Coordinates of C-alpha atoms and ligand atoms in Angstrom, one line a residue:
M1 CA 36.1 175.7 201.6
N2 CA 32.4 176.5 201.7
S3 CA 31.4 174.6 204.8
Q4 CA 28.0 173.2 205.3
L5 CA 28.9 172.3 208.9
I6 CA 28.2 175.5 210.8
D7 CA 26.2 175.2 214.0
T8 CA 23.8 177.6 215.6
F9 CA 26.6 179.2 217.5
G10 CA 28.5 180.0 214.3
R11 CA 31.2 177.3 214.8
T12 CA 32.5 175.8 211.6
H13 CA 33.3 172.1 211.9
N14 CA 36.2 170.7 209.8
N15 CA 37.7 168.3 212.3
L16 CA 36.7 164.6 212.6
R17 CA 38.0 162.1 215.1
I18 CA 37.4 158.5 214.2
S19 CA 37.6 155.7 216.7
V20 CA 38.7 152.5 214.8
T21 CA 38.3 150.2 217.8
D22 CA 37.3 150.4 221.5
R23 CA 39.8 147.7 222.4
C24 CA 43.0 148.5 224.1
N25 CA 46.1 146.8 225.4
L26 CA 46.3 149.2 228.4
R27 CA 43.7 150.0 231.1
C28 CA 44.5 153.5 232.0
T29 CA 42.7 154.3 235.2
Y30 CA 41.5 157.7 234.0
C31 CA 40.1 156.3 230.8
M32 CA 38.4 152.9 231.2
P33 CA 37.3 150.4 233.9
E34 CA 39.5 147.3 234.4
D35 CA 36.5 145.0 233.8
V36 CA 35.6 146.6 230.5
V37 CA 33.4 144.7 228.0
F38 CA 34.4 145.4 224.4
M39 CA 32.1 145.7 221.4
D40 CA 31.6 142.7 219.1
R41 CA 34.1 143.0 216.2
S42 CA 31.2 142.6 213.7
A43 CA 29.8 145.9 215.0
L44 CA 32.8 147.9 214.0
L45 CA 32.7 150.0 210.9
T46 CA 34.8 148.4 208.2
F47 CA 37.7 150.3 206.5
E48 CA 35.4 150.7 203.5
E49 CA 32.6 152.1 205.6
I50 CA 34.9 154.6 207.4
T51 CA 36.3 155.8 204.1
H52 CA 32.8 156.1 202.7
F53 CA 31.9 158.2 205.6
V54 CA 34.9 160.5 205.1
R55 CA 34.2 160.7 201.4
V56 CA 30.7 162.1 202.2
A57 CA 31.9 164.3 205.0
A58 CA 34.8 165.9 203.1
P59 CA 32.6 167.9 200.6
L60 CA 30.6 169.2 203.6
G61 CA 33.8 170.8 205.1
I62 CA 35.7 168.0 206.9
D63 CA 39.3 168.4 206.0
K64 CA 41.1 167.1 209.1
V65 CA 40.8 163.6 210.4
R66 CA 42.4 161.9 213.4
L67 CA 42.3 158.2 214.0
T68 CA 42.0 157.1 217.6
G69 CA 40.3 154.6 219.9
G70 CA 40.7 152.5 222.2
E71 CA 44.1 151.7 220.8
P72 CA 44.0 152.3 217.1
L73 CA 47.1 150.2 216.4
M74 CA 45.2 147.1 217.7
R75 CA 43.0 147.4 214.6
R76 CA 44.6 144.9 212.2
D77 CA 46.2 146.5 209.1
L78 CA 45.7 150.1 210.1
P79 CA 48.1 151.4 207.4
T80 CA 45.6 150.1 204.8
L81 CA 43.0 152.5 206.2
V82 CA 45.5 155.3 206.3
R83 CA 46.2 154.8 202.6
M84 CA 42.5 154.7 201.8
L85 CA 41.9 157.9 203.7
A86 CA 44.9 159.7 202.3
E87 CA 43.3 159.4 198.9
V88 CA 40.1 161.1 199.8
P89 CA 39.9 164.3 197.9
G90 CA 39.8 167.4 200.1
L91 CA 41.4 165.8 203.2
R92 CA 44.5 167.8 204.0
D93 CA 45.4 166.6 207.4
L94 CA 45.5 163.0 208.7
G95 CA 46.7 162.2 212.2
L96 CA 46.8 159.4 214.8
T97 CA 46.7 159.2 218.5
T98 CA 48.3 156.0 220.0
N99 CA 49.6 154.7 223.3
G100 CA 52.7 153.7 221.3
L101 CA 52.8 150.1 222.5
L102 CA 52.6 148.6 219.0
L103 CA 54.2 151.6 217.2
A104 CA 57.8 150.3 216.8
E105 CA 56.5 147.6 214.4
Q106 CA 54.1 149.9 212.6
A107 CA 55.6 153.4 212.4
Q108 CA 57.3 153.1 209.1
A109 CA 54.3 151.4 207.4
L110 CA 52.0 154.2 208.7
Y111 CA 54.3 156.9 207.5
D112 CA 54.7 155.2 204.1
A113 CA 50.9 155.0 203.9
G114 CA 50.6 158.8 204.1
L115 CA 50.2 159.5 207.8
R116 CA 52.1 162.6 208.9
R117 CA 50.8 163.6 212.3
I118 CA 51.3 161.4 215.3
N119 CA 50.6 161.9 219.0
I120 CA 51.9 159.3 221.5
S121 CA 50.4 159.2 225.0
L122 CA 52.9 158.9 227.8
D123 CA 52.2 160.0 231.3
T124 CA 55.4 158.9 233.1
L125 CA 59.0 157.7 232.5
S126 CA 58.9 155.5 235.7
P127 CA 58.0 151.8 235.0
D128 CA 56.3 151.6 238.4
R129 CA 54.1 154.6 237.8
F130 CA 53.4 153.4 234.3
R131 CA 52.1 150.1 235.8
L132 CA 50.0 151.9 238.3
L133 CA 48.5 154.3 235.8
T134 CA 47.9 151.8 232.9
R135 CA 47.4 148.6 235.0
R136 CA 49.7 146.9 232.5
E137 CA 53.4 146.7 231.6
G138 CA 54.9 148.3 228.5
L139 CA 56.9 151.5 229.2
E140 CA 59.9 150.3 227.2
R141 CA 57.8 149.4 224.2
V142 CA 56.2 152.9 224.3
L143 CA 59.7 154.5 224.3
D144 CA 60.7 152.2 221.4
G145 CA 57.6 153.4 219.6
I146 CA 58.5 157.0 220.1
H147 CA 62.0 156.5 218.7
A148 CA 60.7 154.5 215.8
A149 CA 58.3 157.3 214.9
K150 CA 61.2 159.8 214.8
R151 CA 63.2 157.4 212.7
A152 CA 60.3 156.9 210.3
G153 CA 60.2 160.6 209.6
F154 CA 57.3 161.9 211.7
D155 CA 58.1 165.6 212.5
P156 CA 56.9 166.7 215.0
V157 CA 56.3 163.7 217.2
K158 CA 54.0 164.9 220.0
V159 CA 53.8 163.3 223.4
N160 CA 50.6 163.7 225.4
A161 CA 50.4 163.4 229.2
V162 CA 47.2 163.6 231.2
S163 CA 47.6 166.1 234.0
I164 CA 46.3 164.8 237.3
R165 CA 46.9 166.3 240.7
G166 CA 48.9 164.0 242.9
V167 CA 50.2 162.1 239.9
T168 CA 51.7 164.5 237.4
E169 CA 53.7 166.8 239.6
P170 CA 56.8 164.5 239.8
E171 CA 56.5 163.7 236.1
V172 CA 56.6 167.2 234.6
V173 CA 60.3 167.7 234.9
P174 CA 61.4 164.3 233.6
L175 CA 58.9 164.4 230.8
A176 CA 60.0 167.9 229.8
R177 CA 63.7 167.0 229.9
F178 CA 63.1 163.8 227.9
A179 CA 61.1 165.8 225.3
R180 CA 63.8 168.5 225.0
E181 CA 66.5 165.8 224.7
H182 CA 64.7 163.9 221.9
G183 CA 63.2 166.7 220.0
L184 CA 59.6 165.9 220.9
E185 CA 56.7 168.2 221.5
L186 CA 55.2 167.7 224.9
R187 CA 51.5 168.4 225.5
F188 CA 49.7 168.1 228.8
I189 CA 45.9 167.5 228.8
E190 CA 44.0 168.4 231.9
Y191 CA 42.3 165.4 233.4
M192 CA 38.6 165.4 232.3
P193 CA 35.5 163.6 233.8
I194 CA 35.2 161.1 231.0
G195 CA 36.9 158.0 232.5
A196 CA 35.7 155.3 234.9
D197 CA 37.3 156.9 238.0
H198 CA 35.5 159.3 240.3
W199 CA 36.5 162.7 239.0
E200 CA 36.4 166.0 240.8
R201 CA 37.9 169.4 239.9
D202 CA 40.5 169.2 242.7
K203 CA 42.0 166.2 240.9
V204 CA 43.1 168.3 237.9
Y205 CA 46.7 169.6 237.9
F206 CA 46.0 172.8 236.1
A207 CA 47.6 174.4 233.1
H208 CA 48.9 177.4 234.9
E209 CA 50.5 175.2 237.6
I210 CA 52.3 173.1 234.9
L211 CA 53.6 176.2 233.2
E212 CA 54.9 177.6 236.5
Q213 CA 56.6 174.3 237.3
I214 CA 58.3 174.1 233.9
E215 CA 59.5 177.7 234.1
R216 CA 60.7 177.2 237.6
E217 CA 62.3 173.8 237.2
V218 CA 63.2 173.4 233.5
A219 CA 63.5 176.6 231.5
P220 CA 61.7 179.8 230.7
L221 CA 58.8 179.6 228.1
V222 CA 57.4 182.2 225.7
P223 CA 54.2 182.0 223.7
A224 CA 54.9 180.3 220.4
E225 CA 54.6 182.5 217.3
D226 CA 51.6 180.6 216.0
Y227 CA 49.9 180.7 219.4
D228 CA 46.1 180.9 218.6
P229 CA 44.1 181.8 221.7
R230 CA 41.0 180.0 220.2
A231 CA 42.8 176.7 219.5
P232 CA 42.5 173.9 222.1
A233 CA 46.2 173.8 222.8
M234 CA 48.0 176.7 224.3
E235 CA 51.4 176.6 222.6
F236 CA 54.7 177.7 224.1
R237 CA 58.3 177.4 223.1
Y238 CA 61.4 177.4 225.3
A239 CA 63.1 180.8 225.2
D240 CA 66.5 179.0 224.7
G241 CA 65.2 177.2 221.6
G242 CA 64.8 173.9 223.3
G243 CA 61.5 172.9 221.7
R244 CA 57.8 173.4 222.3
V245 CA 55.3 172.7 225.0
G246 CA 51.5 172.6 224.6
I247 CA 48.7 172.5 227.2
I248 CA 45.1 171.5 226.5
A249 CA 43.3 173.2 229.4
S250 CA 39.9 171.6 228.8
V251 CA 38.8 172.2 232.4
S252 CA 40.5 175.5 233.4
R253 CA 40.1 177.2 230.1
P254 CA 37.4 175.3 228.1
F255 CA 37.6 175.9 224.3
C256 CA 34.0 175.0 223.5
L257 CA 33.3 178.4 221.9
S258 CA 35.8 177.6 219.2
C259 CA 35.2 173.8 219.0
N260 CA 35.4 172.5 215.4
R261 CA 35.2 168.7 216.2
L262 CA 32.9 165.9 215.5
R263 CA 33.5 162.3 216.5
L264 CA 32.6 159.0 214.9
T265 CA 32.7 156.0 217.3
A266 CA 34.0 152.6 216.2
E267 CA 30.5 151.2 215.7
G268 CA 29.3 154.2 213.7
K269 CA 27.7 156.7 216.1
L270 CA 28.2 160.3 215.4
R271 CA 28.8 162.6 218.4
N272 CA 29.0 166.4 218.2
C273 CA 30.8 166.7 221.6
L274 CA 33.1 164.5 223.6
F275 CA 30.6 165.0 226.5
A276 CA 27.5 164.6 224.3
L277 CA 24.6 162.8 226.0
T278 CA 23.0 161.7 222.7
E279 CA 24.5 160.4 219.5
V280 CA 23.3 159.6 216.0
D281 CA 23.6 156.2 214.3
V282 CA 25.1 156.5 210.9
K283 CA 26.0 152.9 210.3
S284 CA 22.6 152.3 208.9
H285 CA 23.4 154.8 206.1
L286 CA 26.6 153.0 205.4
R287 CA 25.8 149.3 205.8
D288 CA 22.1 148.4 205.8
C289 CA 20.8 150.7 203.0
P290 CA 23.7 153.0 201.8
D291 CA 22.4 156.5 201.2
D292 CA 24.8 159.4 200.8
D293 CA 22.1 162.1 200.9
A294 CA 20.7 160.7 204.1
L295 CA 24.2 160.4 205.5
A296 CA 25.1 164.0 204.6
E297 CA 21.9 165.2 206.1
A298 CA 22.6 163.2 209.3
I299 CA 26.0 164.9 209.6
R300 CA 24.5 168.4 209.0
C301 CA 21.8 167.8 211.5
N302 CA 24.2 166.5 214.1
V303 CA 26.2 169.8 213.8
R304 CA 23.0 171.9 213.9
D305 CA 22.0 170.2 217.1
K306 CA 25.3 170.9 218.9
W307 CA 25.0 172.5 222.3
E308 CA 27.0 175.5 223.4
G309 CA 29.5 173.5 225.4
H310 CA 30.1 171.0 228.2
E311 CA 29.4 172.2 231.7
I312 CA 32.3 170.5 233.5
N313 CA 32.7 173.5 235.8
T314 CA 29.1 173.7 236.9
S315 CA 26.7 171.5 238.9
R316 CA 24.7 171.0 235.7
F317 CA 27.4 168.7 234.3
V318 CA 26.2 165.2 233.4
K319 CA 28.8 162.6 232.7
P320 CA 28.2 160.6 229.5
L321 CA 27.5 156.9 229.9
R322 CA 30.4 155.9 227.6
T323 CA 33.9 156.3 228.9
M324 CA 36.7 157.8 226.9
H325 CA 38.0 154.5 225.3
A326 CA 34.5 153.9 223.8
I327 CA 34.1 157.4 222.4
G328 CA 37.5 158.1 220.9
G329 CA 39.7 160.6 222.6
Ligands
SAM401 N1 44.8 154.7 223.1 C1 45.3 155.8 222.5 C2 46.1 156.7 223.4 O1 46.1 156.4 224.6 O2 46.7 157.6 222.9 C3 44.2 156.7 221.8 C4 42.9 156.8 222.6 S1 43.0 157.7 224.1 C5 41.4 157.7 224.7 C6 43.3 159.4 223.5 C7 43.8 160.3 224.5 O3 42.8 160.6 225.5 C8 45.1 159.9 225.2 O4 46.1 160.9 225.0 C9 44.7 159.8 226.6 O5 45.7 160.1 227.5 C10 43.5 160.8 226.7 N2 42.6 160.6 227.8 C11 42.0 159.5 228.2 N3 41.2 159.6 229.3 C12 41.3 161.0 229.6 C13 40.8 161.8 230.6 N4 40.0 161.3 231.5 N5 41.1 163.1 230.6 C14 42.0 163.6 229.7 N6 42.5 162.9 228.7 C15 42.2 161.6 228.7
SF4_402 FE1 43.9 152.7 226.2 FE2 44.4 155.1 225.4 FE3 42.5 154.7 227.2 FE4 45.0 154.3 227.9 S1 44.1 156.2 227.3 S2 43.2 152.9 228.3 S3 45.9 153.6 226.1 S4 42.5 154.0 225.1

């Protein structure tokens, strides 16, 4: 495709993450404060507005969309949005990231609506540690959701774990064994400074440490055949054929120089970086006085204005005011 979304650093943007709600049925400590105040529902983009946005963005070069939140399955009737998006010409890849709590009920409807990619977040298999990390109950429901996704036909089913020093070390082996046993792709995401908690670099359990631990305590890994050093996830497979493992080393190996992502928040703000300090309102071009040319220009401008990258690893880093749940992870 002839993309119109190339920034001043030569990066082509084809990947859009859409938050469909900031609400969530968990309160993960690394993501949001316990006393969070959610947006008014009337502020959220409607399904029609979201689809309209994607219809304008697709001819500019967006061909990959991921629905997220907050918890996207808390948005009523999400399969309807999936069906609407699946029909947008030019969109070739539609995914969802969920905490899995409501997935058992919705997996089949989502698959039937045209969703094919699914990532389920799960940091632990211990009910006690699940409660500590998420400040809620629900591990059994997440596990039911994972099995329902497999049964519905999702392949692969990816399981995401945030990698936090002092938390993740005892989880690596049980999660890896669980993933191998159930044919899931496990992915670790280095803990980033985008939650409500105080973050410091020492709190990240780094990619190379996870890899060493898996090789030492689970089984040897080799780089996957489709390993792309520019992609966010470093992909490995078990040498014995027991599945794949991915690591998103956002802190120890930032991938800003090959970043291809834009983000649309639930209330219609466009962000060109997870850590962006400014955002552009696009709801006015969708709701108040719909104008596709103005919307397309706002998207192009937002890409043109993109900075070189976050500066997590320097003293210049400034944490955005929004926490992860309100941006869309
Ligand atoms: N509620 C859904 C879920 O948990 O999968 C979707 C939204 S959540 C914000 C998307 C992803 O961001 C999850 O995999 C979550 O673990 C991850 N995440 C949240 N806070 C994070 C942080 N501070 N560092 C790294 N990943 C984080
Ligand atoms: Fe909710 Fe997902 Fe954030 Fe956890 S990571 S609080 S499940 S939005």
